[in-house]
Structures are given as C-alpha cells and as structure tokens.
Amino acid sequence: MSVVNIPEVEMGADDVLLQLKYVGFCGSDLSTYLGKNPMVKMPVIPGHEVGAVVVKVGAHVPDGLKPGMTVTVNPYTNCGKCASCRNNRVNACQHNETLGVQRDGAMREYLVLPWEKIIPAGLLTPRTCALIEPMSVGFHAVSRAQVTDIDVVMVIGCGMVGMGAVVRAAQRGATVIAADIDDEKLALAKKMGANYTVNTLKDDVHARLMEMTSGGFGPDVVIEAVGSPVTYQMAVDEVAFTGRVICIGYAKTEVSFQTKYFVQKELDIRGSRNAQPSDFRAVIHYLEKGTCPVDSLISRVVLPEEAPEAMAKWAEAPGKVFRILVSF
C-alpha cells in the first residue's frame, strides 16, 4: 500500500464531483491487503464507505443535489440486464463492480460519480456518513430474513455489518442475541439493542441458546456475519426448525454441512449481498436520531500517509478493530 498522485477525473453532464472527507476501510479492504480477496482486480484504489461534500454538479443533474451538501454514495453498479436487475434486486447484480474492489474506489481527495449513486445524508456529518454503507449491509440482511417482532434473531459476528443487523432486528421488535468472540464488542452490541450476548469462544453456545429461547427451540433467524466454516456450521446447527439462515460473510475455504438439517428443519438458507437504496435511507434515518454510539464504532482516524501503517497494525489484530477512517 502506498500514497500516489493520480490524474484529475473529468466530469460529464450527469456526474457529480465529490470532495472526500472521510473514507472507511472495511473487511474486504483488509482481505485485499492480505491477498485473500478473490473478487478484487489489482492494483486498486480501495474504499467504498464514504462521507463527502458535493463540490460541483453536471448540467443534467437534478436540482436535489447541490454544492455544499453532505452525502454518502451507493458504491455498487448494476447492469440493468441480468436476472437480478430484471427482478429489481440490483444490489445482487451479476456484473456488479463495487468501488475499491472490481474498480478503483474512494480513497482519494476527489471522486466523480453519476448522480444516481449520490445519497444525500441530511444533517449527518461526513465522519458519521462513512459508517452508513457497512451498516446498510446488516440492515439488508434483516430484510432478507423478513424479521418481525415475534422472532428471536441471533447475529454471529459483531463487526460493523453485524452491528447493523443487531440494530435493525431490534428496531423491528425482535429478541436479539449477539454472538462474538470479543467481550468488548458484545458489550457494545448490548448498547445497540441486543437483548442477550454469547461469547462463542468461552460459552457453551447450544446450552446458552436453549436458555435464551422460549421452549428451548433455538433462534428463528441466524445471521452469519463472519465468513468462517465454524460459524456457518453453527448457524445451521443452532437455528430453530423451519428457521431462516442468512449468509453475509464470505468463507475463505469450503464448508462441510450436515445436510440432513436442511431437510429435517426445512430451512430457508438465503444469501444477502450489499444493500438496497432503501437500506441506506433506513440507516440514515437511524443515525439522525443521535442514539448510535458513533465514537465507539470508530477505532482510529488517520491521514492518508498513515494508512499503510494503520492497515499493517489491523492485520496483526483484526478482531480489535471496528472501523479505521482515513481523513482527507
């Protein structure tokens, strides 16, 4: 990782010029840094968690976007022609290119994007805006699970995406169980709406879930937000009969299952990818209430020149970091 000078990007009539204020590093950026991201096209400018200010708008940009506005961005593309796009699930476009993964991202001073990808953020600060995209991925997972107030929802993994799932499930009135290997993250999950916590490294997970769920049935919904063979297996083993398993995390290796549970429990196993525009709006609405402990979610803010050292330290202790923001 290094800091370089790049040419200015020219604007078109349908484009918006953004001045980046804060951009977050996410788990996919860490995987790219470690050479473990199978989707990335190298070399790449990372970054898709954005807090920015509009500098200039093209001649064809609608009046709703004006210079000086604080915004975030929808970092995904959609082709408009594949099966996902045809079904209006553009977040799962077969040919999606995410900023900082399949195409150069937002870790730069200025960025030009089509106006359709700009999301006004109201009165939120650019610093808070950098948290919107990862939380929206967790919000989307809860939508995929069709969570209601009669559900018990277990969220495995209390990083930023998992925290988003905890918040959204709690907002929908569900009983929320947060699971992680780090007690500090579990304590924060409690503040963000979890009713119960489980340390999967220290606790007897099955026994604890039997205590926490009515009748010892287990959770109605399990959201896997880690991407580990162990947690994938845990999700299938522990979800209630006729429950829903929502998969967000990418496992780096193959996962073996007792497939009898798929049939015996008549499970719904659903993938959850990226987020819909409605998920972004829901996160903004939540953050505008001012109840989110934003400062606790930001582990460190660094300058661009300090980013390589910050990433190296994150690689040494990945479990202790929520978000590293780069301040431009």
mmCIF file of C-alpha atoms in Angstrom:
data_model
loop_
_atom_site.group_PDB
_atom_site.id
_atom_site.type_symbol
_atom_site.label_atom_id
_atom_site.label_comp_id
_atom_site.label_asym_id
_atom_site.label_seq_id
_atom_site.Cartn_x
_atom_site.Cartn_y
_atom_site.Cartn_z
ATOM 1 C CA MET A 1 0.000 0.000 0.000
ATOM 2 C CA SER A 2 1.299 3.417 -0.929
ATOM 3 C CA VAL A 3 0.120 7.000 -1.436
ATOM 4 C CA VAL A 4 0.341 8.224 -5.024
ATOM 5 C CA ASN A 5 -0.715 11.136 -7.211
ATOM 6 C CA ILE A 6 -3.426 10.400 -9.780
ATOM 7 C CA PRO A 7 -4.848 12.491 -12.630
ATOM 8 C CA GLU A 8 -7.992 14.543 -12.138
ATOM 9 C CA VAL A 9 -11.128 12.864 -13.473
ATOM 10 C CA GLU A 10 -13.220 14.769 -15.994
ATOM 11 C CA MET A 11 -16.935 15.348 -15.276
ATOM 12 C CA GLY A 12 -19.821 14.627 -17.593
ATOM 13 C CA ALA A 13 -23.227 16.315 -17.686
ATOM 14 C CA ASP A 14 -24.758 13.583 -15.488
ATOM 15 C CA ASP A 15 -21.906 13.493 -12.970
ATOM 16 C CA VAL A 16 -21.226 14.905 -9.525
ATOM 17 C CA LEU A 17 -17.803 15.937 -8.252
ATOM 18 C CA LEU A 18 -17.262 14.986 -4.594
ATOM 19 C CA GLN A 19 -14.630 16.132 -2.154
ATOM 20 C CA LEU A 20 -13.940 13.176 0.134
ATOM 21 C CA LYS A 21 -13.798 13.977 3.834
ATOM 22 C CA TYR A 22 -13.736 10.521 5.455
ATOM 23 C CA VAL A 23 -13.458 7.069 3.876
ATOM 24 C CA GLY A 24 -13.591 3.845 5.876
ATOM 25 C CA PHE A 25 -11.505 0.709 5.499
ATOM 26 C CA CYS A 26 -13.681 -2.415 5.624
ATOM 27 C CA GLY A 27 -13.041 -6.137 5.941
ATOM 28 C CA SER A 28 -12.838 -6.570 2.165
ATOM 29 C CA ASP A 29 -10.040 -3.973 2.079
ATOM 30 C CA LEU A 30 -8.160 -5.953 4.736
ATOM 31 C CA SER A 31 -8.645 -9.142 2.689
ATOM 32 C CA THR A 32 -7.321 -7.343 -0.389
ATOM 33 C CA TYR A 33 -4.311 -6.096 1.589
ATOM 34 C CA LEU A 34 -3.600 -9.665 2.731
ATOM 35 C CA GLY A 35 -4.026 -11.053 -0.797
ATOM 36 C CA LYS A 36 -7.118 -13.059 0.149
ATOM 37 C CA ASN A 37 -9.886 -11.236 -1.726
ATOM 38 C CA PRO A 38 -10.931 -13.391 -4.709
ATOM 39 C CA MET A 39 -13.081 -10.639 -6.237
ATOM 40 C CA VAL A 40 -10.583 -7.785 -6.342
ATOM 41 C CA LYS A 41 -8.957 -6.551 -9.549
ATOM 42 C CA MET A 42 -5.429 -5.435 -8.685
ATOM 43 C CA PRO A 43 -3.926 -2.891 -8.485
ATOM 44 C CA VAL A 44 -6.821 -0.965 -6.975
ATOM 45 C CA ILE A 45 -7.586 2.210 -5.055
ATOM 46 C CA PRO A 46 -9.590 0.928 -2.042
ATOM 47 C CA GLY A 47 -12.579 2.477 -0.312
ATOM 48 C CA HIS A 48 -16.360 2.410 -0.604
ATOM 49 C CA GLU A 49 -17.529 3.726 2.787
ATOM 50 C CA VAL A 50 -17.854 7.408 2.081
ATOM 51 C CA GLY A 51 -18.519 10.698 3.813
ATOM 52 C CA ALA A 52 -18.174 13.517 1.286
ATOM 53 C CA VAL A 53 -19.287 17.005 0.263
ATOM 54 C CA VAL A 54 -20.636 17.926 -3.169
ATOM 55 C CA VAL A 55 -18.285 20.338 -4.967
ATOM 56 C CA LYS A 56 -19.846 20.599 -8.414
ATOM 57 C CA VAL A 57 -22.775 19.111 -10.340
ATOM 58 C CA GLY A 58 -23.149 18.493 -14.072
ATOM 59 C CA ALA A 59 -25.680 20.278 -16.262
ATOM 60 C CA HIS A 60 -28.128 17.359 -16.277
ATOM 61 C CA VAL A 61 -28.038 16.638 -12.522
ATOM 62 C CA PRO A 62 -31.426 17.116 -10.766
ATOM 63 C CA ASP A 63 -31.923 20.147 -8.529
ATOM 64 C CA GLY A 64 -31.963 17.966 -5.396
ATOM 65 C CA LEU A 65 -28.159 17.731 -5.464
ATOM 66 C CA LYS A 66 -26.325 20.991 -4.831
ATOM 67 C CA PRO A 67 -22.765 22.065 -3.982
ATOM 68 C CA GLY A 68 -22.092 22.045 -0.246
ATOM 69 C CA MET A 69 -24.395 19.105 0.545
ATOM 70 C CA THR A 70 -23.068 16.309 2.780
ATOM 71 C CA VAL A 71 -23.556 12.946 1.079
ATOM 72 C CA THR A 72 -22.607 9.299 1.019
ATOM 73 C CA VAL A 73 -22.552 7.070 -2.046
ATOM 74 C CA ASN A 74 -24.028 3.823 -3.281
ATOM 75 C CA PRO A 75 -20.758 2.093 -4.277
ATOM 76 C CA TYR A 76 -22.269 -0.677 -6.420
ATOM 77 C CA THR A 77 -23.001 -0.826 -10.127
ATOM 78 C CA ASN A 78 -25.809 -2.691 -11.849
ATOM 79 C CA CYS A 79 -26.051 -3.686 -15.478
ATOM 80 C CA GLY A 80 -29.850 -3.464 -15.817
ATOM 81 C CA LYS A 81 -29.970 -6.645 -17.908
ATOM 82 C CA CYS A 82 -29.150 -9.671 -15.704
ATOM 83 C CA ALA A 83 -31.660 -11.789 -13.774
ATOM 84 C CA SER A 84 -31.073 -9.835 -10.537
ATOM 85 C CA CYS A 85 -31.649 -6.476 -12.192
ATOM 86 C CA ARG A 86 -34.697 -7.820 -14.024
ATOM 87 C CA ASN A 87 -36.102 -8.832 -10.618
ATOM 88 C CA ASN A 88 -35.358 -5.353 -9.206
ATOM 89 C CA ARG A 89 -32.677 -6.722 -6.870
ATOM 90 C CA VAL A 90 -29.927 -4.550 -8.280
ATOM 91 C CA ASN A 91 -27.773 -4.984 -5.171
ATOM 92 C CA ALA A 92 -27.072 -8.544 -6.354
ATOM 93 C CA CYS A 93 -26.333 -7.658 -9.988
ATOM 94 C CA GLN A 94 -24.430 -10.475 -11.655
ATOM 95 C CA HIS A 95 -21.980 -7.958 -13.125
ATOM 96 C CA ASN A 96 -21.691 -5.641 -10.122
ATOM 97 C CA GLU A 97 -18.474 -3.682 -9.678
ATOM 98 C CA THR A 98 -18.026 -2.274 -6.191
ATOM 99 C CA LEU A 99 -15.833 0.758 -5.574
ATOM 100 C CA GLY A 100 -12.479 -0.373 -4.234
ATOM 101 C CA VAL A 101 -12.953 -3.995 -5.301
ATOM 102 C CA GLN A 102 -13.607 -4.538 -9.005
ATOM 103 C CA ARG A 103 -12.879 -0.876 -9.818
ATOM 104 C CA ASP A 104 -10.922 1.970 -8.258
ATOM 105 C CA GLY A 105 -12.504 3.245 -5.070
ATOM 106 C CA ALA A 106 -12.852 6.353 -2.946
ATOM 107 C CA MET A 107 -9.547 6.600 -1.031
ATOM 108 C CA ARG A 108 -8.690 9.869 -2.766
ATOM 109 C CA GLU A 109 -9.292 13.584 -2.382
ATOM 110 C CA TYR A 110 -11.839 13.925 -5.201
ATOM 111 C CA LEU A 111 -14.208 11.475 -6.882
ATOM 112 C CA VAL A 112 -16.578 11.770 -9.836
ATOM 113 C CA LEU A 113 -19.700 9.578 -9.894
ATOM 114 C CA PRO A 114 -23.051 9.510 -11.743
ATOM 115 C CA TRP A 115 -25.662 11.497 -9.842
ATOM 116 C CA GLU A 116 -27.818 8.387 -9.350
ATOM 117 C CA LYS A 117 -25.165 6.978 -6.982
ATOM 118 C CA ILE A 118 -25.142 10.020 -4.674
ATOM 119 C CA ILE A 119 -27.205 9.746 -1.467
ATOM 120 C CA PRO A 120 -27.922 12.957 0.472
ATOM 121 C CA ALA A 121 -27.263 12.481 4.176
ATOM 122 C CA GLY A 122 -29.278 15.322 5.687
ATOM 123 C CA LEU A 123 -27.660 16.812 8.777
ATOM 124 C CA LEU A 124 -25.222 13.959 9.379
ATOM 125 C CA THR A 125 -21.530 14.824 9.486
ATOM 126 C CA PRO A 126 -19.222 13.398 6.813
ATOM 127 C CA ARG A 127 -17.493 11.402 9.564
ATOM 128 C CA THR A 128 -20.737 9.669 10.510
ATOM 129 C CA CYS A 129 -21.581 9.161 6.820
ATOM 130 C CA ALA A 130 -18.588 6.847 6.479
ATOM 131 C CA LEU A 131 -20.465 4.334 8.680
ATOM 132 C CA ILE A 132 -23.622 4.237 6.569
ATOM 133 C CA GLU A 133 -22.643 1.688 3.903
ATOM 134 C CA PRO A 134 -21.419 -1.116 6.206
ATOM 135 C CA MET A 135 -24.425 -0.731 8.496
ATOM 136 C CA SER A 136 -26.739 -0.833 5.473
ATOM 137 C CA VAL A 137 -25.401 -4.299 4.613
ATOM 138 C CA GLY A 138 -26.552 -5.502 8.046
ATOM 139 C CA PHE A 139 -29.907 -3.769 7.609
ATOM 140 C CA HIS A 140 -30.355 -5.543 4.278
ATOM 141 C CA ALA A 141 -29.675 -8.944 5.870
ATOM 142 C CA VAL A 142 -32.529 -8.348 8.314
ATOM 143 C CA SER A 143 -34.812 -7.509 5.396
ATOM 144 C CA ARG A 144 -33.764 -10.733 3.667
ATOM 145 C CA ALA A 145 -34.684 -12.590 6.863
ATOM 146 C CA GLN A 146 -38.141 -10.975 6.951
ATOM 147 C CA VAL A 147 -37.692 -10.358 10.678
ATOM 148 C CA THR A 148 -40.754 -9.449 12.762
ATOM 149 C CA ASP A 149 -41.429 -8.766 16.412
ATOM 150 C CA ILE A 150 -42.161 -12.434 17.188
ATOM 151 C CA ASP A 151 -38.711 -13.616 16.063
ATOM 152 C CA VAL A 152 -35.612 -14.456 18.032
ATOM 153 C CA VAL A 153 -32.637 -13.350 15.937
ATOM 154 C CA MET A 154 -29.060 -14.475 16.515
ATOM 155 C CA VAL A 155 -26.354 -12.356 14.855
ATOM 156 C CA ILE A 156 -22.994 -14.129 14.643
ATOM 157 C CA GLY A 157 -20.210 -11.583 14.327
ATOM 158 C CA CYS A 158 -20.383 -8.107 15.837
ATOM 159 C CA GLY A 159 -18.300 -6.125 13.414
ATOM 160 C CA MET A 160 -19.841 -3.133 11.651
ATOM 161 C CA VAL A 161 -22.066 -5.247 9.406
ATOM 162 C CA GLY A 162 -23.200 -7.416 12.301
ATOM 163 C CA MET A 163 -23.896 -4.333 14.398
ATOM 164 C CA GLY A 164 -26.131 -3.078 11.612
ATOM 165 C CA ALA A 165 -28.065 -6.339 11.765
ATOM 166 C CA VAL A 166 -28.376 -6.061 15.563
ATOM 167 C CA VAL A 167 -29.762 -2.530 15.276
ATOM 168 C CA ARG A 168 -32.262 -3.335 12.532
ATOM 169 C CA ALA A 169 -33.533 -6.527 14.172
ATOM 170 C CA ALA A 170 -34.042 -4.631 17.433
ATOM 171 C CA GLN A 171 -35.857 -1.850 15.575
ATOM 172 C CA ARG A 172 -38.273 -4.455 14.215
ATOM 173 C CA GLY A 173 -39.068 -5.618 17.738
ATOM 174 C CA ALA A 174 -37.248 -8.942 17.620
ATOM 175 C CA THR A 175 -35.430 -10.505 20.548
ATOM 176 C CA VAL A 176 -31.768 -10.188 19.560
ATOM 177 C CA ILE A 177 -28.873 -12.437 20.569
ATOM 178 C CA ALA A 178 -25.418 -11.106 19.655
ATOM 179 C CA ALA A 179 -22.592 -13.636 19.323
ATOM 180 C CA ASP A 180 -18.877 -12.897 19.031
ATOM 181 C CA ILE A 181 -15.515 -13.909 20.496
ATOM 182 C CA ASP A 182 -14.774 -10.427 21.886
ATOM 183 C CA ASP A 183 -16.436 -9.249 25.097
ATOM 184 C CA GLU A 184 -15.931 -5.561 24.248
ATOM 185 C CA LYS A 185 -17.858 -5.963 21.003
ATOM 186 C CA LEU A 186 -20.576 -7.884 22.829
ATOM 187 C CA ALA A 187 -20.905 -5.086 25.395
ATOM 188 C CA LEU A 188 -21.308 -2.580 22.566
ATOM 189 C CA ALA A 189 -23.878 -4.829 20.873
ATOM 190 C CA LYS A 190 -25.923 -4.631 24.092
ATOM 191 C CA LYS A 191 -25.863 -0.831 23.856
ATOM 192 C CA MET A 192 -27.054 -1.047 20.259
ATOM 193 C CA GLY A 193 -30.076 -3.188 21.003
ATOM 194 C CA ALA A 194 -29.078 -6.801 21.724
ATOM 195 C CA ASN A 195 -31.080 -8.449 24.498
ATOM 196 C CA TYR A 196 -28.559 -11.215 25.124
ATOM 197 C CA THR A 197 -24.932 -11.937 24.277
ATOM 198 C CA VAL A 198 -22.950 -15.137 23.766
ATOM 199 C CA ASN A 199 -19.167 -15.415 23.713
ATOM 200 C CA THR A 200 -18.697 -18.278 21.252
ATOM 201 C CA LEU A 201 -15.130 -18.817 22.444
ATOM 202 C CA LYS A 202 -15.971 -19.150 26.141
ATOM 203 C CA ASP A 203 -19.623 -20.230 26.377
ATOM 204 C CA ASP A 204 -21.467 -23.450 25.619
ATOM 205 C CA VAL A 205 -23.342 -21.877 22.711
ATOM 206 C CA HIS A 206 -26.050 -24.529 22.393
ATOM 207 C CA ALA A 207 -26.804 -24.562 26.118
ATOM 208 C CA ARG A 208 -26.984 -20.774 26.260
ATOM 209 C CA LEU A 209 -29.357 -20.629 23.283
ATOM 210 C CA MET A 210 -31.639 -23.205 24.883
ATOM 211 C CA GLU A 211 -31.836 -20.960 27.958
ATOM 212 C CA MET A 212 -32.460 -17.798 25.961
ATOM 213 C CA THR A 213 -35.151 -19.035 23.588
ATOM 214 C CA SER A 214 -38.728 -19.839 24.546
ATOM 215 C CA GLY A 215 -39.266 -23.586 24.832
ATOM 216 C CA GLY A 216 -35.601 -24.184 24.010
ATOM 217 C CA PHE A 217 -36.467 -24.026 20.320
ATOM 218 C CA GLY A 218 -33.416 -22.018 19.279
ATOM 219 C CA PRO A 219 -33.362 -18.767 17.289
ATOM 220 C CA ASP A 220 -35.859 -18.314 14.454
ATOM 221 C CA VAL A 221 -33.243 -16.436 12.435
ATOM 222 C CA VAL A 222 -29.458 -16.746 12.397
ATOM 223 C CA ILE A 223 -27.466 -14.100 10.514
ATOM 224 C CA GLU A 224 -23.912 -15.197 9.715
ATOM 225 C CA ALA A 225 -21.699 -12.104 9.503
ATOM 226 C CA VAL A 226 -18.251 -13.636 9.950
ATOM 227 C CA GLY A 227 -17.443 -15.831 6.968
ATOM 228 C CA SER A 228 -15.910 -18.788 8.808
ATOM 229 C CA PRO A 229 -16.629 -22.504 8.356
ATOM 230 C CA VAL A 230 -17.187 -22.772 12.113
ATOM 231 C CA THR A 231 -19.809 -20.017 12.213
ATOM 232 C CA TYR A 232 -21.546 -21.253 9.061
ATOM 233 C CA GLN A 233 -21.905 -24.674 10.678
ATOM 234 C CA MET A 234 -23.062 -23.070 13.913
ATOM 235 C CA ALA A 235 -25.784 -21.177 12.056
ATOM 236 C CA VAL A 236 -27.241 -24.340 10.537
ATOM 237 C CA ASP A 237 -26.856 -26.391 13.723
ATOM 238 C CA GLU A 238 -28.418 -23.843 16.073
ATOM 239 C CA VAL A 239 -31.253 -22.286 14.055
ATOM 240 C CA ALA A 240 -34.730 -23.461 15.022
ATOM 241 C CA PHE A 241 -36.709 -25.934 12.973
ATOM 242 C CA THR A 242 -38.254 -24.085 9.974
ATOM 243 C CA GLY A 243 -35.865 -21.208 10.697
ATOM 244 C CA ARG A 244 -34.030 -18.846 8.365
ATOM 245 C CA VAL A 245 -30.253 -18.712 7.929
ATOM 246 C CA ILE A 246 -28.937 -15.535 6.299
ATOM 247 C CA CYS A 247 -25.410 -15.660 4.889
ATOM 248 C CA ILE A 248 -23.409 -12.431 4.577
ATOM 249 C CA GLY A 249 -19.821 -13.481 5.226
ATOM 250 C CA TYR A 250 -17.600 -14.984 2.543
ATOM 251 C CA ALA A 251 -15.900 -18.129 3.830
ATOM 252 C CA LYS A 252 -12.345 -18.376 2.514
ATOM 253 C CA THR A 253 -12.482 -22.195 2.346
ATOM 254 C CA GLU A 254 -15.093 -24.830 1.624
ATOM 255 C CA VAL A 255 -17.649 -25.541 4.359
ATOM 256 C CA SER A 256 -18.979 -29.014 5.225
ATOM 257 C CA PHE A 257 -22.564 -29.334 6.479
ATOM 258 C CA GLN A 258 -24.816 -31.993 7.949
ATOM 259 C CA THR A 259 -27.232 -31.552 5.072
ATOM 260 C CA LYS A 260 -29.866 -33.592 6.897
ATOM 261 C CA TYR A 261 -30.619 -30.417 8.863
ATOM 262 C CA PHE A 262 -31.512 -28.623 5.638
ATOM 263 C CA VAL A 263 -34.298 -31.157 5.128
ATOM 264 C CA GLN A 264 -35.268 -32.107 8.683
ATOM 265 C CA LYS A 265 -35.568 -28.487 9.763
ATOM 266 C CA GLU A 266 -36.973 -27.386 6.391
ATOM 267 C CA LEU A 267 -34.624 -24.448 6.481
ATOM 268 C CA ASP A 268 -34.640 -21.291 4.415
ATOM 269 C CA ILE A 269 -30.982 -20.557 3.628
ATOM 270 C CA ARG A 270 -30.604 -17.172 1.963
ATOM 271 C CA GLY A 271 -27.700 -15.128 0.753
ATOM 272 C CA SER A 272 -27.553 -11.409 1.469
ATOM 273 C CA ARG A 273 -25.377 -9.197 -0.701
ATOM 274 C CA ASN A 274 -24.648 -5.478 -0.447
ATOM 275 C CA ALA A 275 -27.695 -3.252 0.198
ATOM 276 C CA GLN A 276 -30.651 -1.611 -1.489
ATOM 277 C CA PRO A 277 -31.173 2.176 -1.632
ATOM 278 C CA SER A 278 -33.963 1.745 0.931
ATOM 279 C CA ASP A 279 -31.422 0.213 3.352
ATOM 280 C CA PHE A 280 -29.200 3.297 3.005
ATOM 281 C CA ARG A 281 -32.175 5.545 3.757
ATOM 282 C CA ALA A 282 -33.092 3.446 6.808
ATOM 283 C CA VAL A 283 -29.562 3.711 8.218
ATOM 284 C CA ILE A 284 -29.518 7.484 7.686
ATOM 285 C CA HIS A 285 -32.874 7.727 9.478
ATOM 286 C CA TYR A 286 -31.458 5.709 12.388
ATOM 287 C CA LEU A 287 -28.255 7.756 12.645
ATOM 288 C CA GLU A 288 -30.182 11.030 12.529
ATOM 289 C CA LYS A 289 -31.839 10.082 15.823
ATOM 290 C CA GLY A 290 -28.487 10.506 17.554
ATOM 291 C CA THR A 291 -28.765 7.314 19.634
ATOM 292 C CA CYS A 292 -25.967 5.421 17.888
ATOM 293 C CA PRO A 293 -22.642 5.390 19.819
ATOM 294 C CA VAL A 294 -20.739 6.565 16.744
ATOM 295 C CA ASP A 295 -17.477 7.264 18.570
ATOM 296 C CA SER A 296 -17.346 3.682 19.852
ATOM 297 C CA LEU A 297 -17.600 2.369 16.286
ATOM 298 C CA ILE A 298 -14.597 4.351 15.031
ATOM 299 C CA SER A 299 -11.393 2.736 16.210
ATOM 300 C CA ARG A 300 -8.999 5.211 14.647
ATOM 301 C CA VAL A 301 -8.845 8.174 12.261
ATOM 302 C CA VAL A 302 -5.670 8.523 10.187
ATOM 303 C CA LEU A 303 -4.266 10.694 7.421
ATOM 304 C CA PRO A 304 -3.586 9.116 4.003
ATOM 305 C CA GLU A 305 0.127 8.942 4.747
ATOM 306 C CA GLU A 306 -0.612 6.994 7.931
ATOM 307 C CA ALA A 307 -2.923 4.470 6.240
ATOM 308 C CA PRO A 308 -0.265 1.847 5.358
ATOM 309 C CA GLU A 309 0.889 1.653 8.978
ATOM 310 C CA ALA A 310 -2.710 1.534 10.242
ATOM 311 C CA MET A 311 -3.539 -1.323 7.881
ATOM 312 C CA ALA A 312 -0.455 -3.269 8.954
ATOM 313 C CA LYS A 313 -1.498 -2.972 12.607
ATOM 314 C CA TRP A 314 -5.053 -4.013 11.754
ATOM 315 C CA ALA A 315 -3.713 -7.109 10.016
ATOM 316 C CA GLU A 316 -1.883 -8.043 13.216
ATOM 317 C CA ALA A 317 -5.027 -7.813 15.397
ATOM 318 C CA PRO A 318 -8.146 -7.840 13.185
ATOM 319 C CA GLY A 319 -10.585 -8.710 15.967
ATOM 320 C CA LYS A 320 -9.976 -5.465 17.855
ATOM 321 C CA VAL A 321 -10.928 -3.022 15.104
ATOM 322 C CA PHE A 322 -14.371 -1.743 14.144
ATOM 323 C CA ARG A 323 -13.548 0.952 11.613
ATOM 324 C CA ILE A 324 -10.432 2.825 10.576
ATOM 325 C CA LEU A 325 -11.342 6.061 8.821
ATOM 326 C CA VAL A 326 -8.989 7.967 6.541
ATOM 327 C CA SER A 327 -9.400 11.728 6.826
ATOM 328 C CA PHE A 328 -8.792 13.691 3.634
#
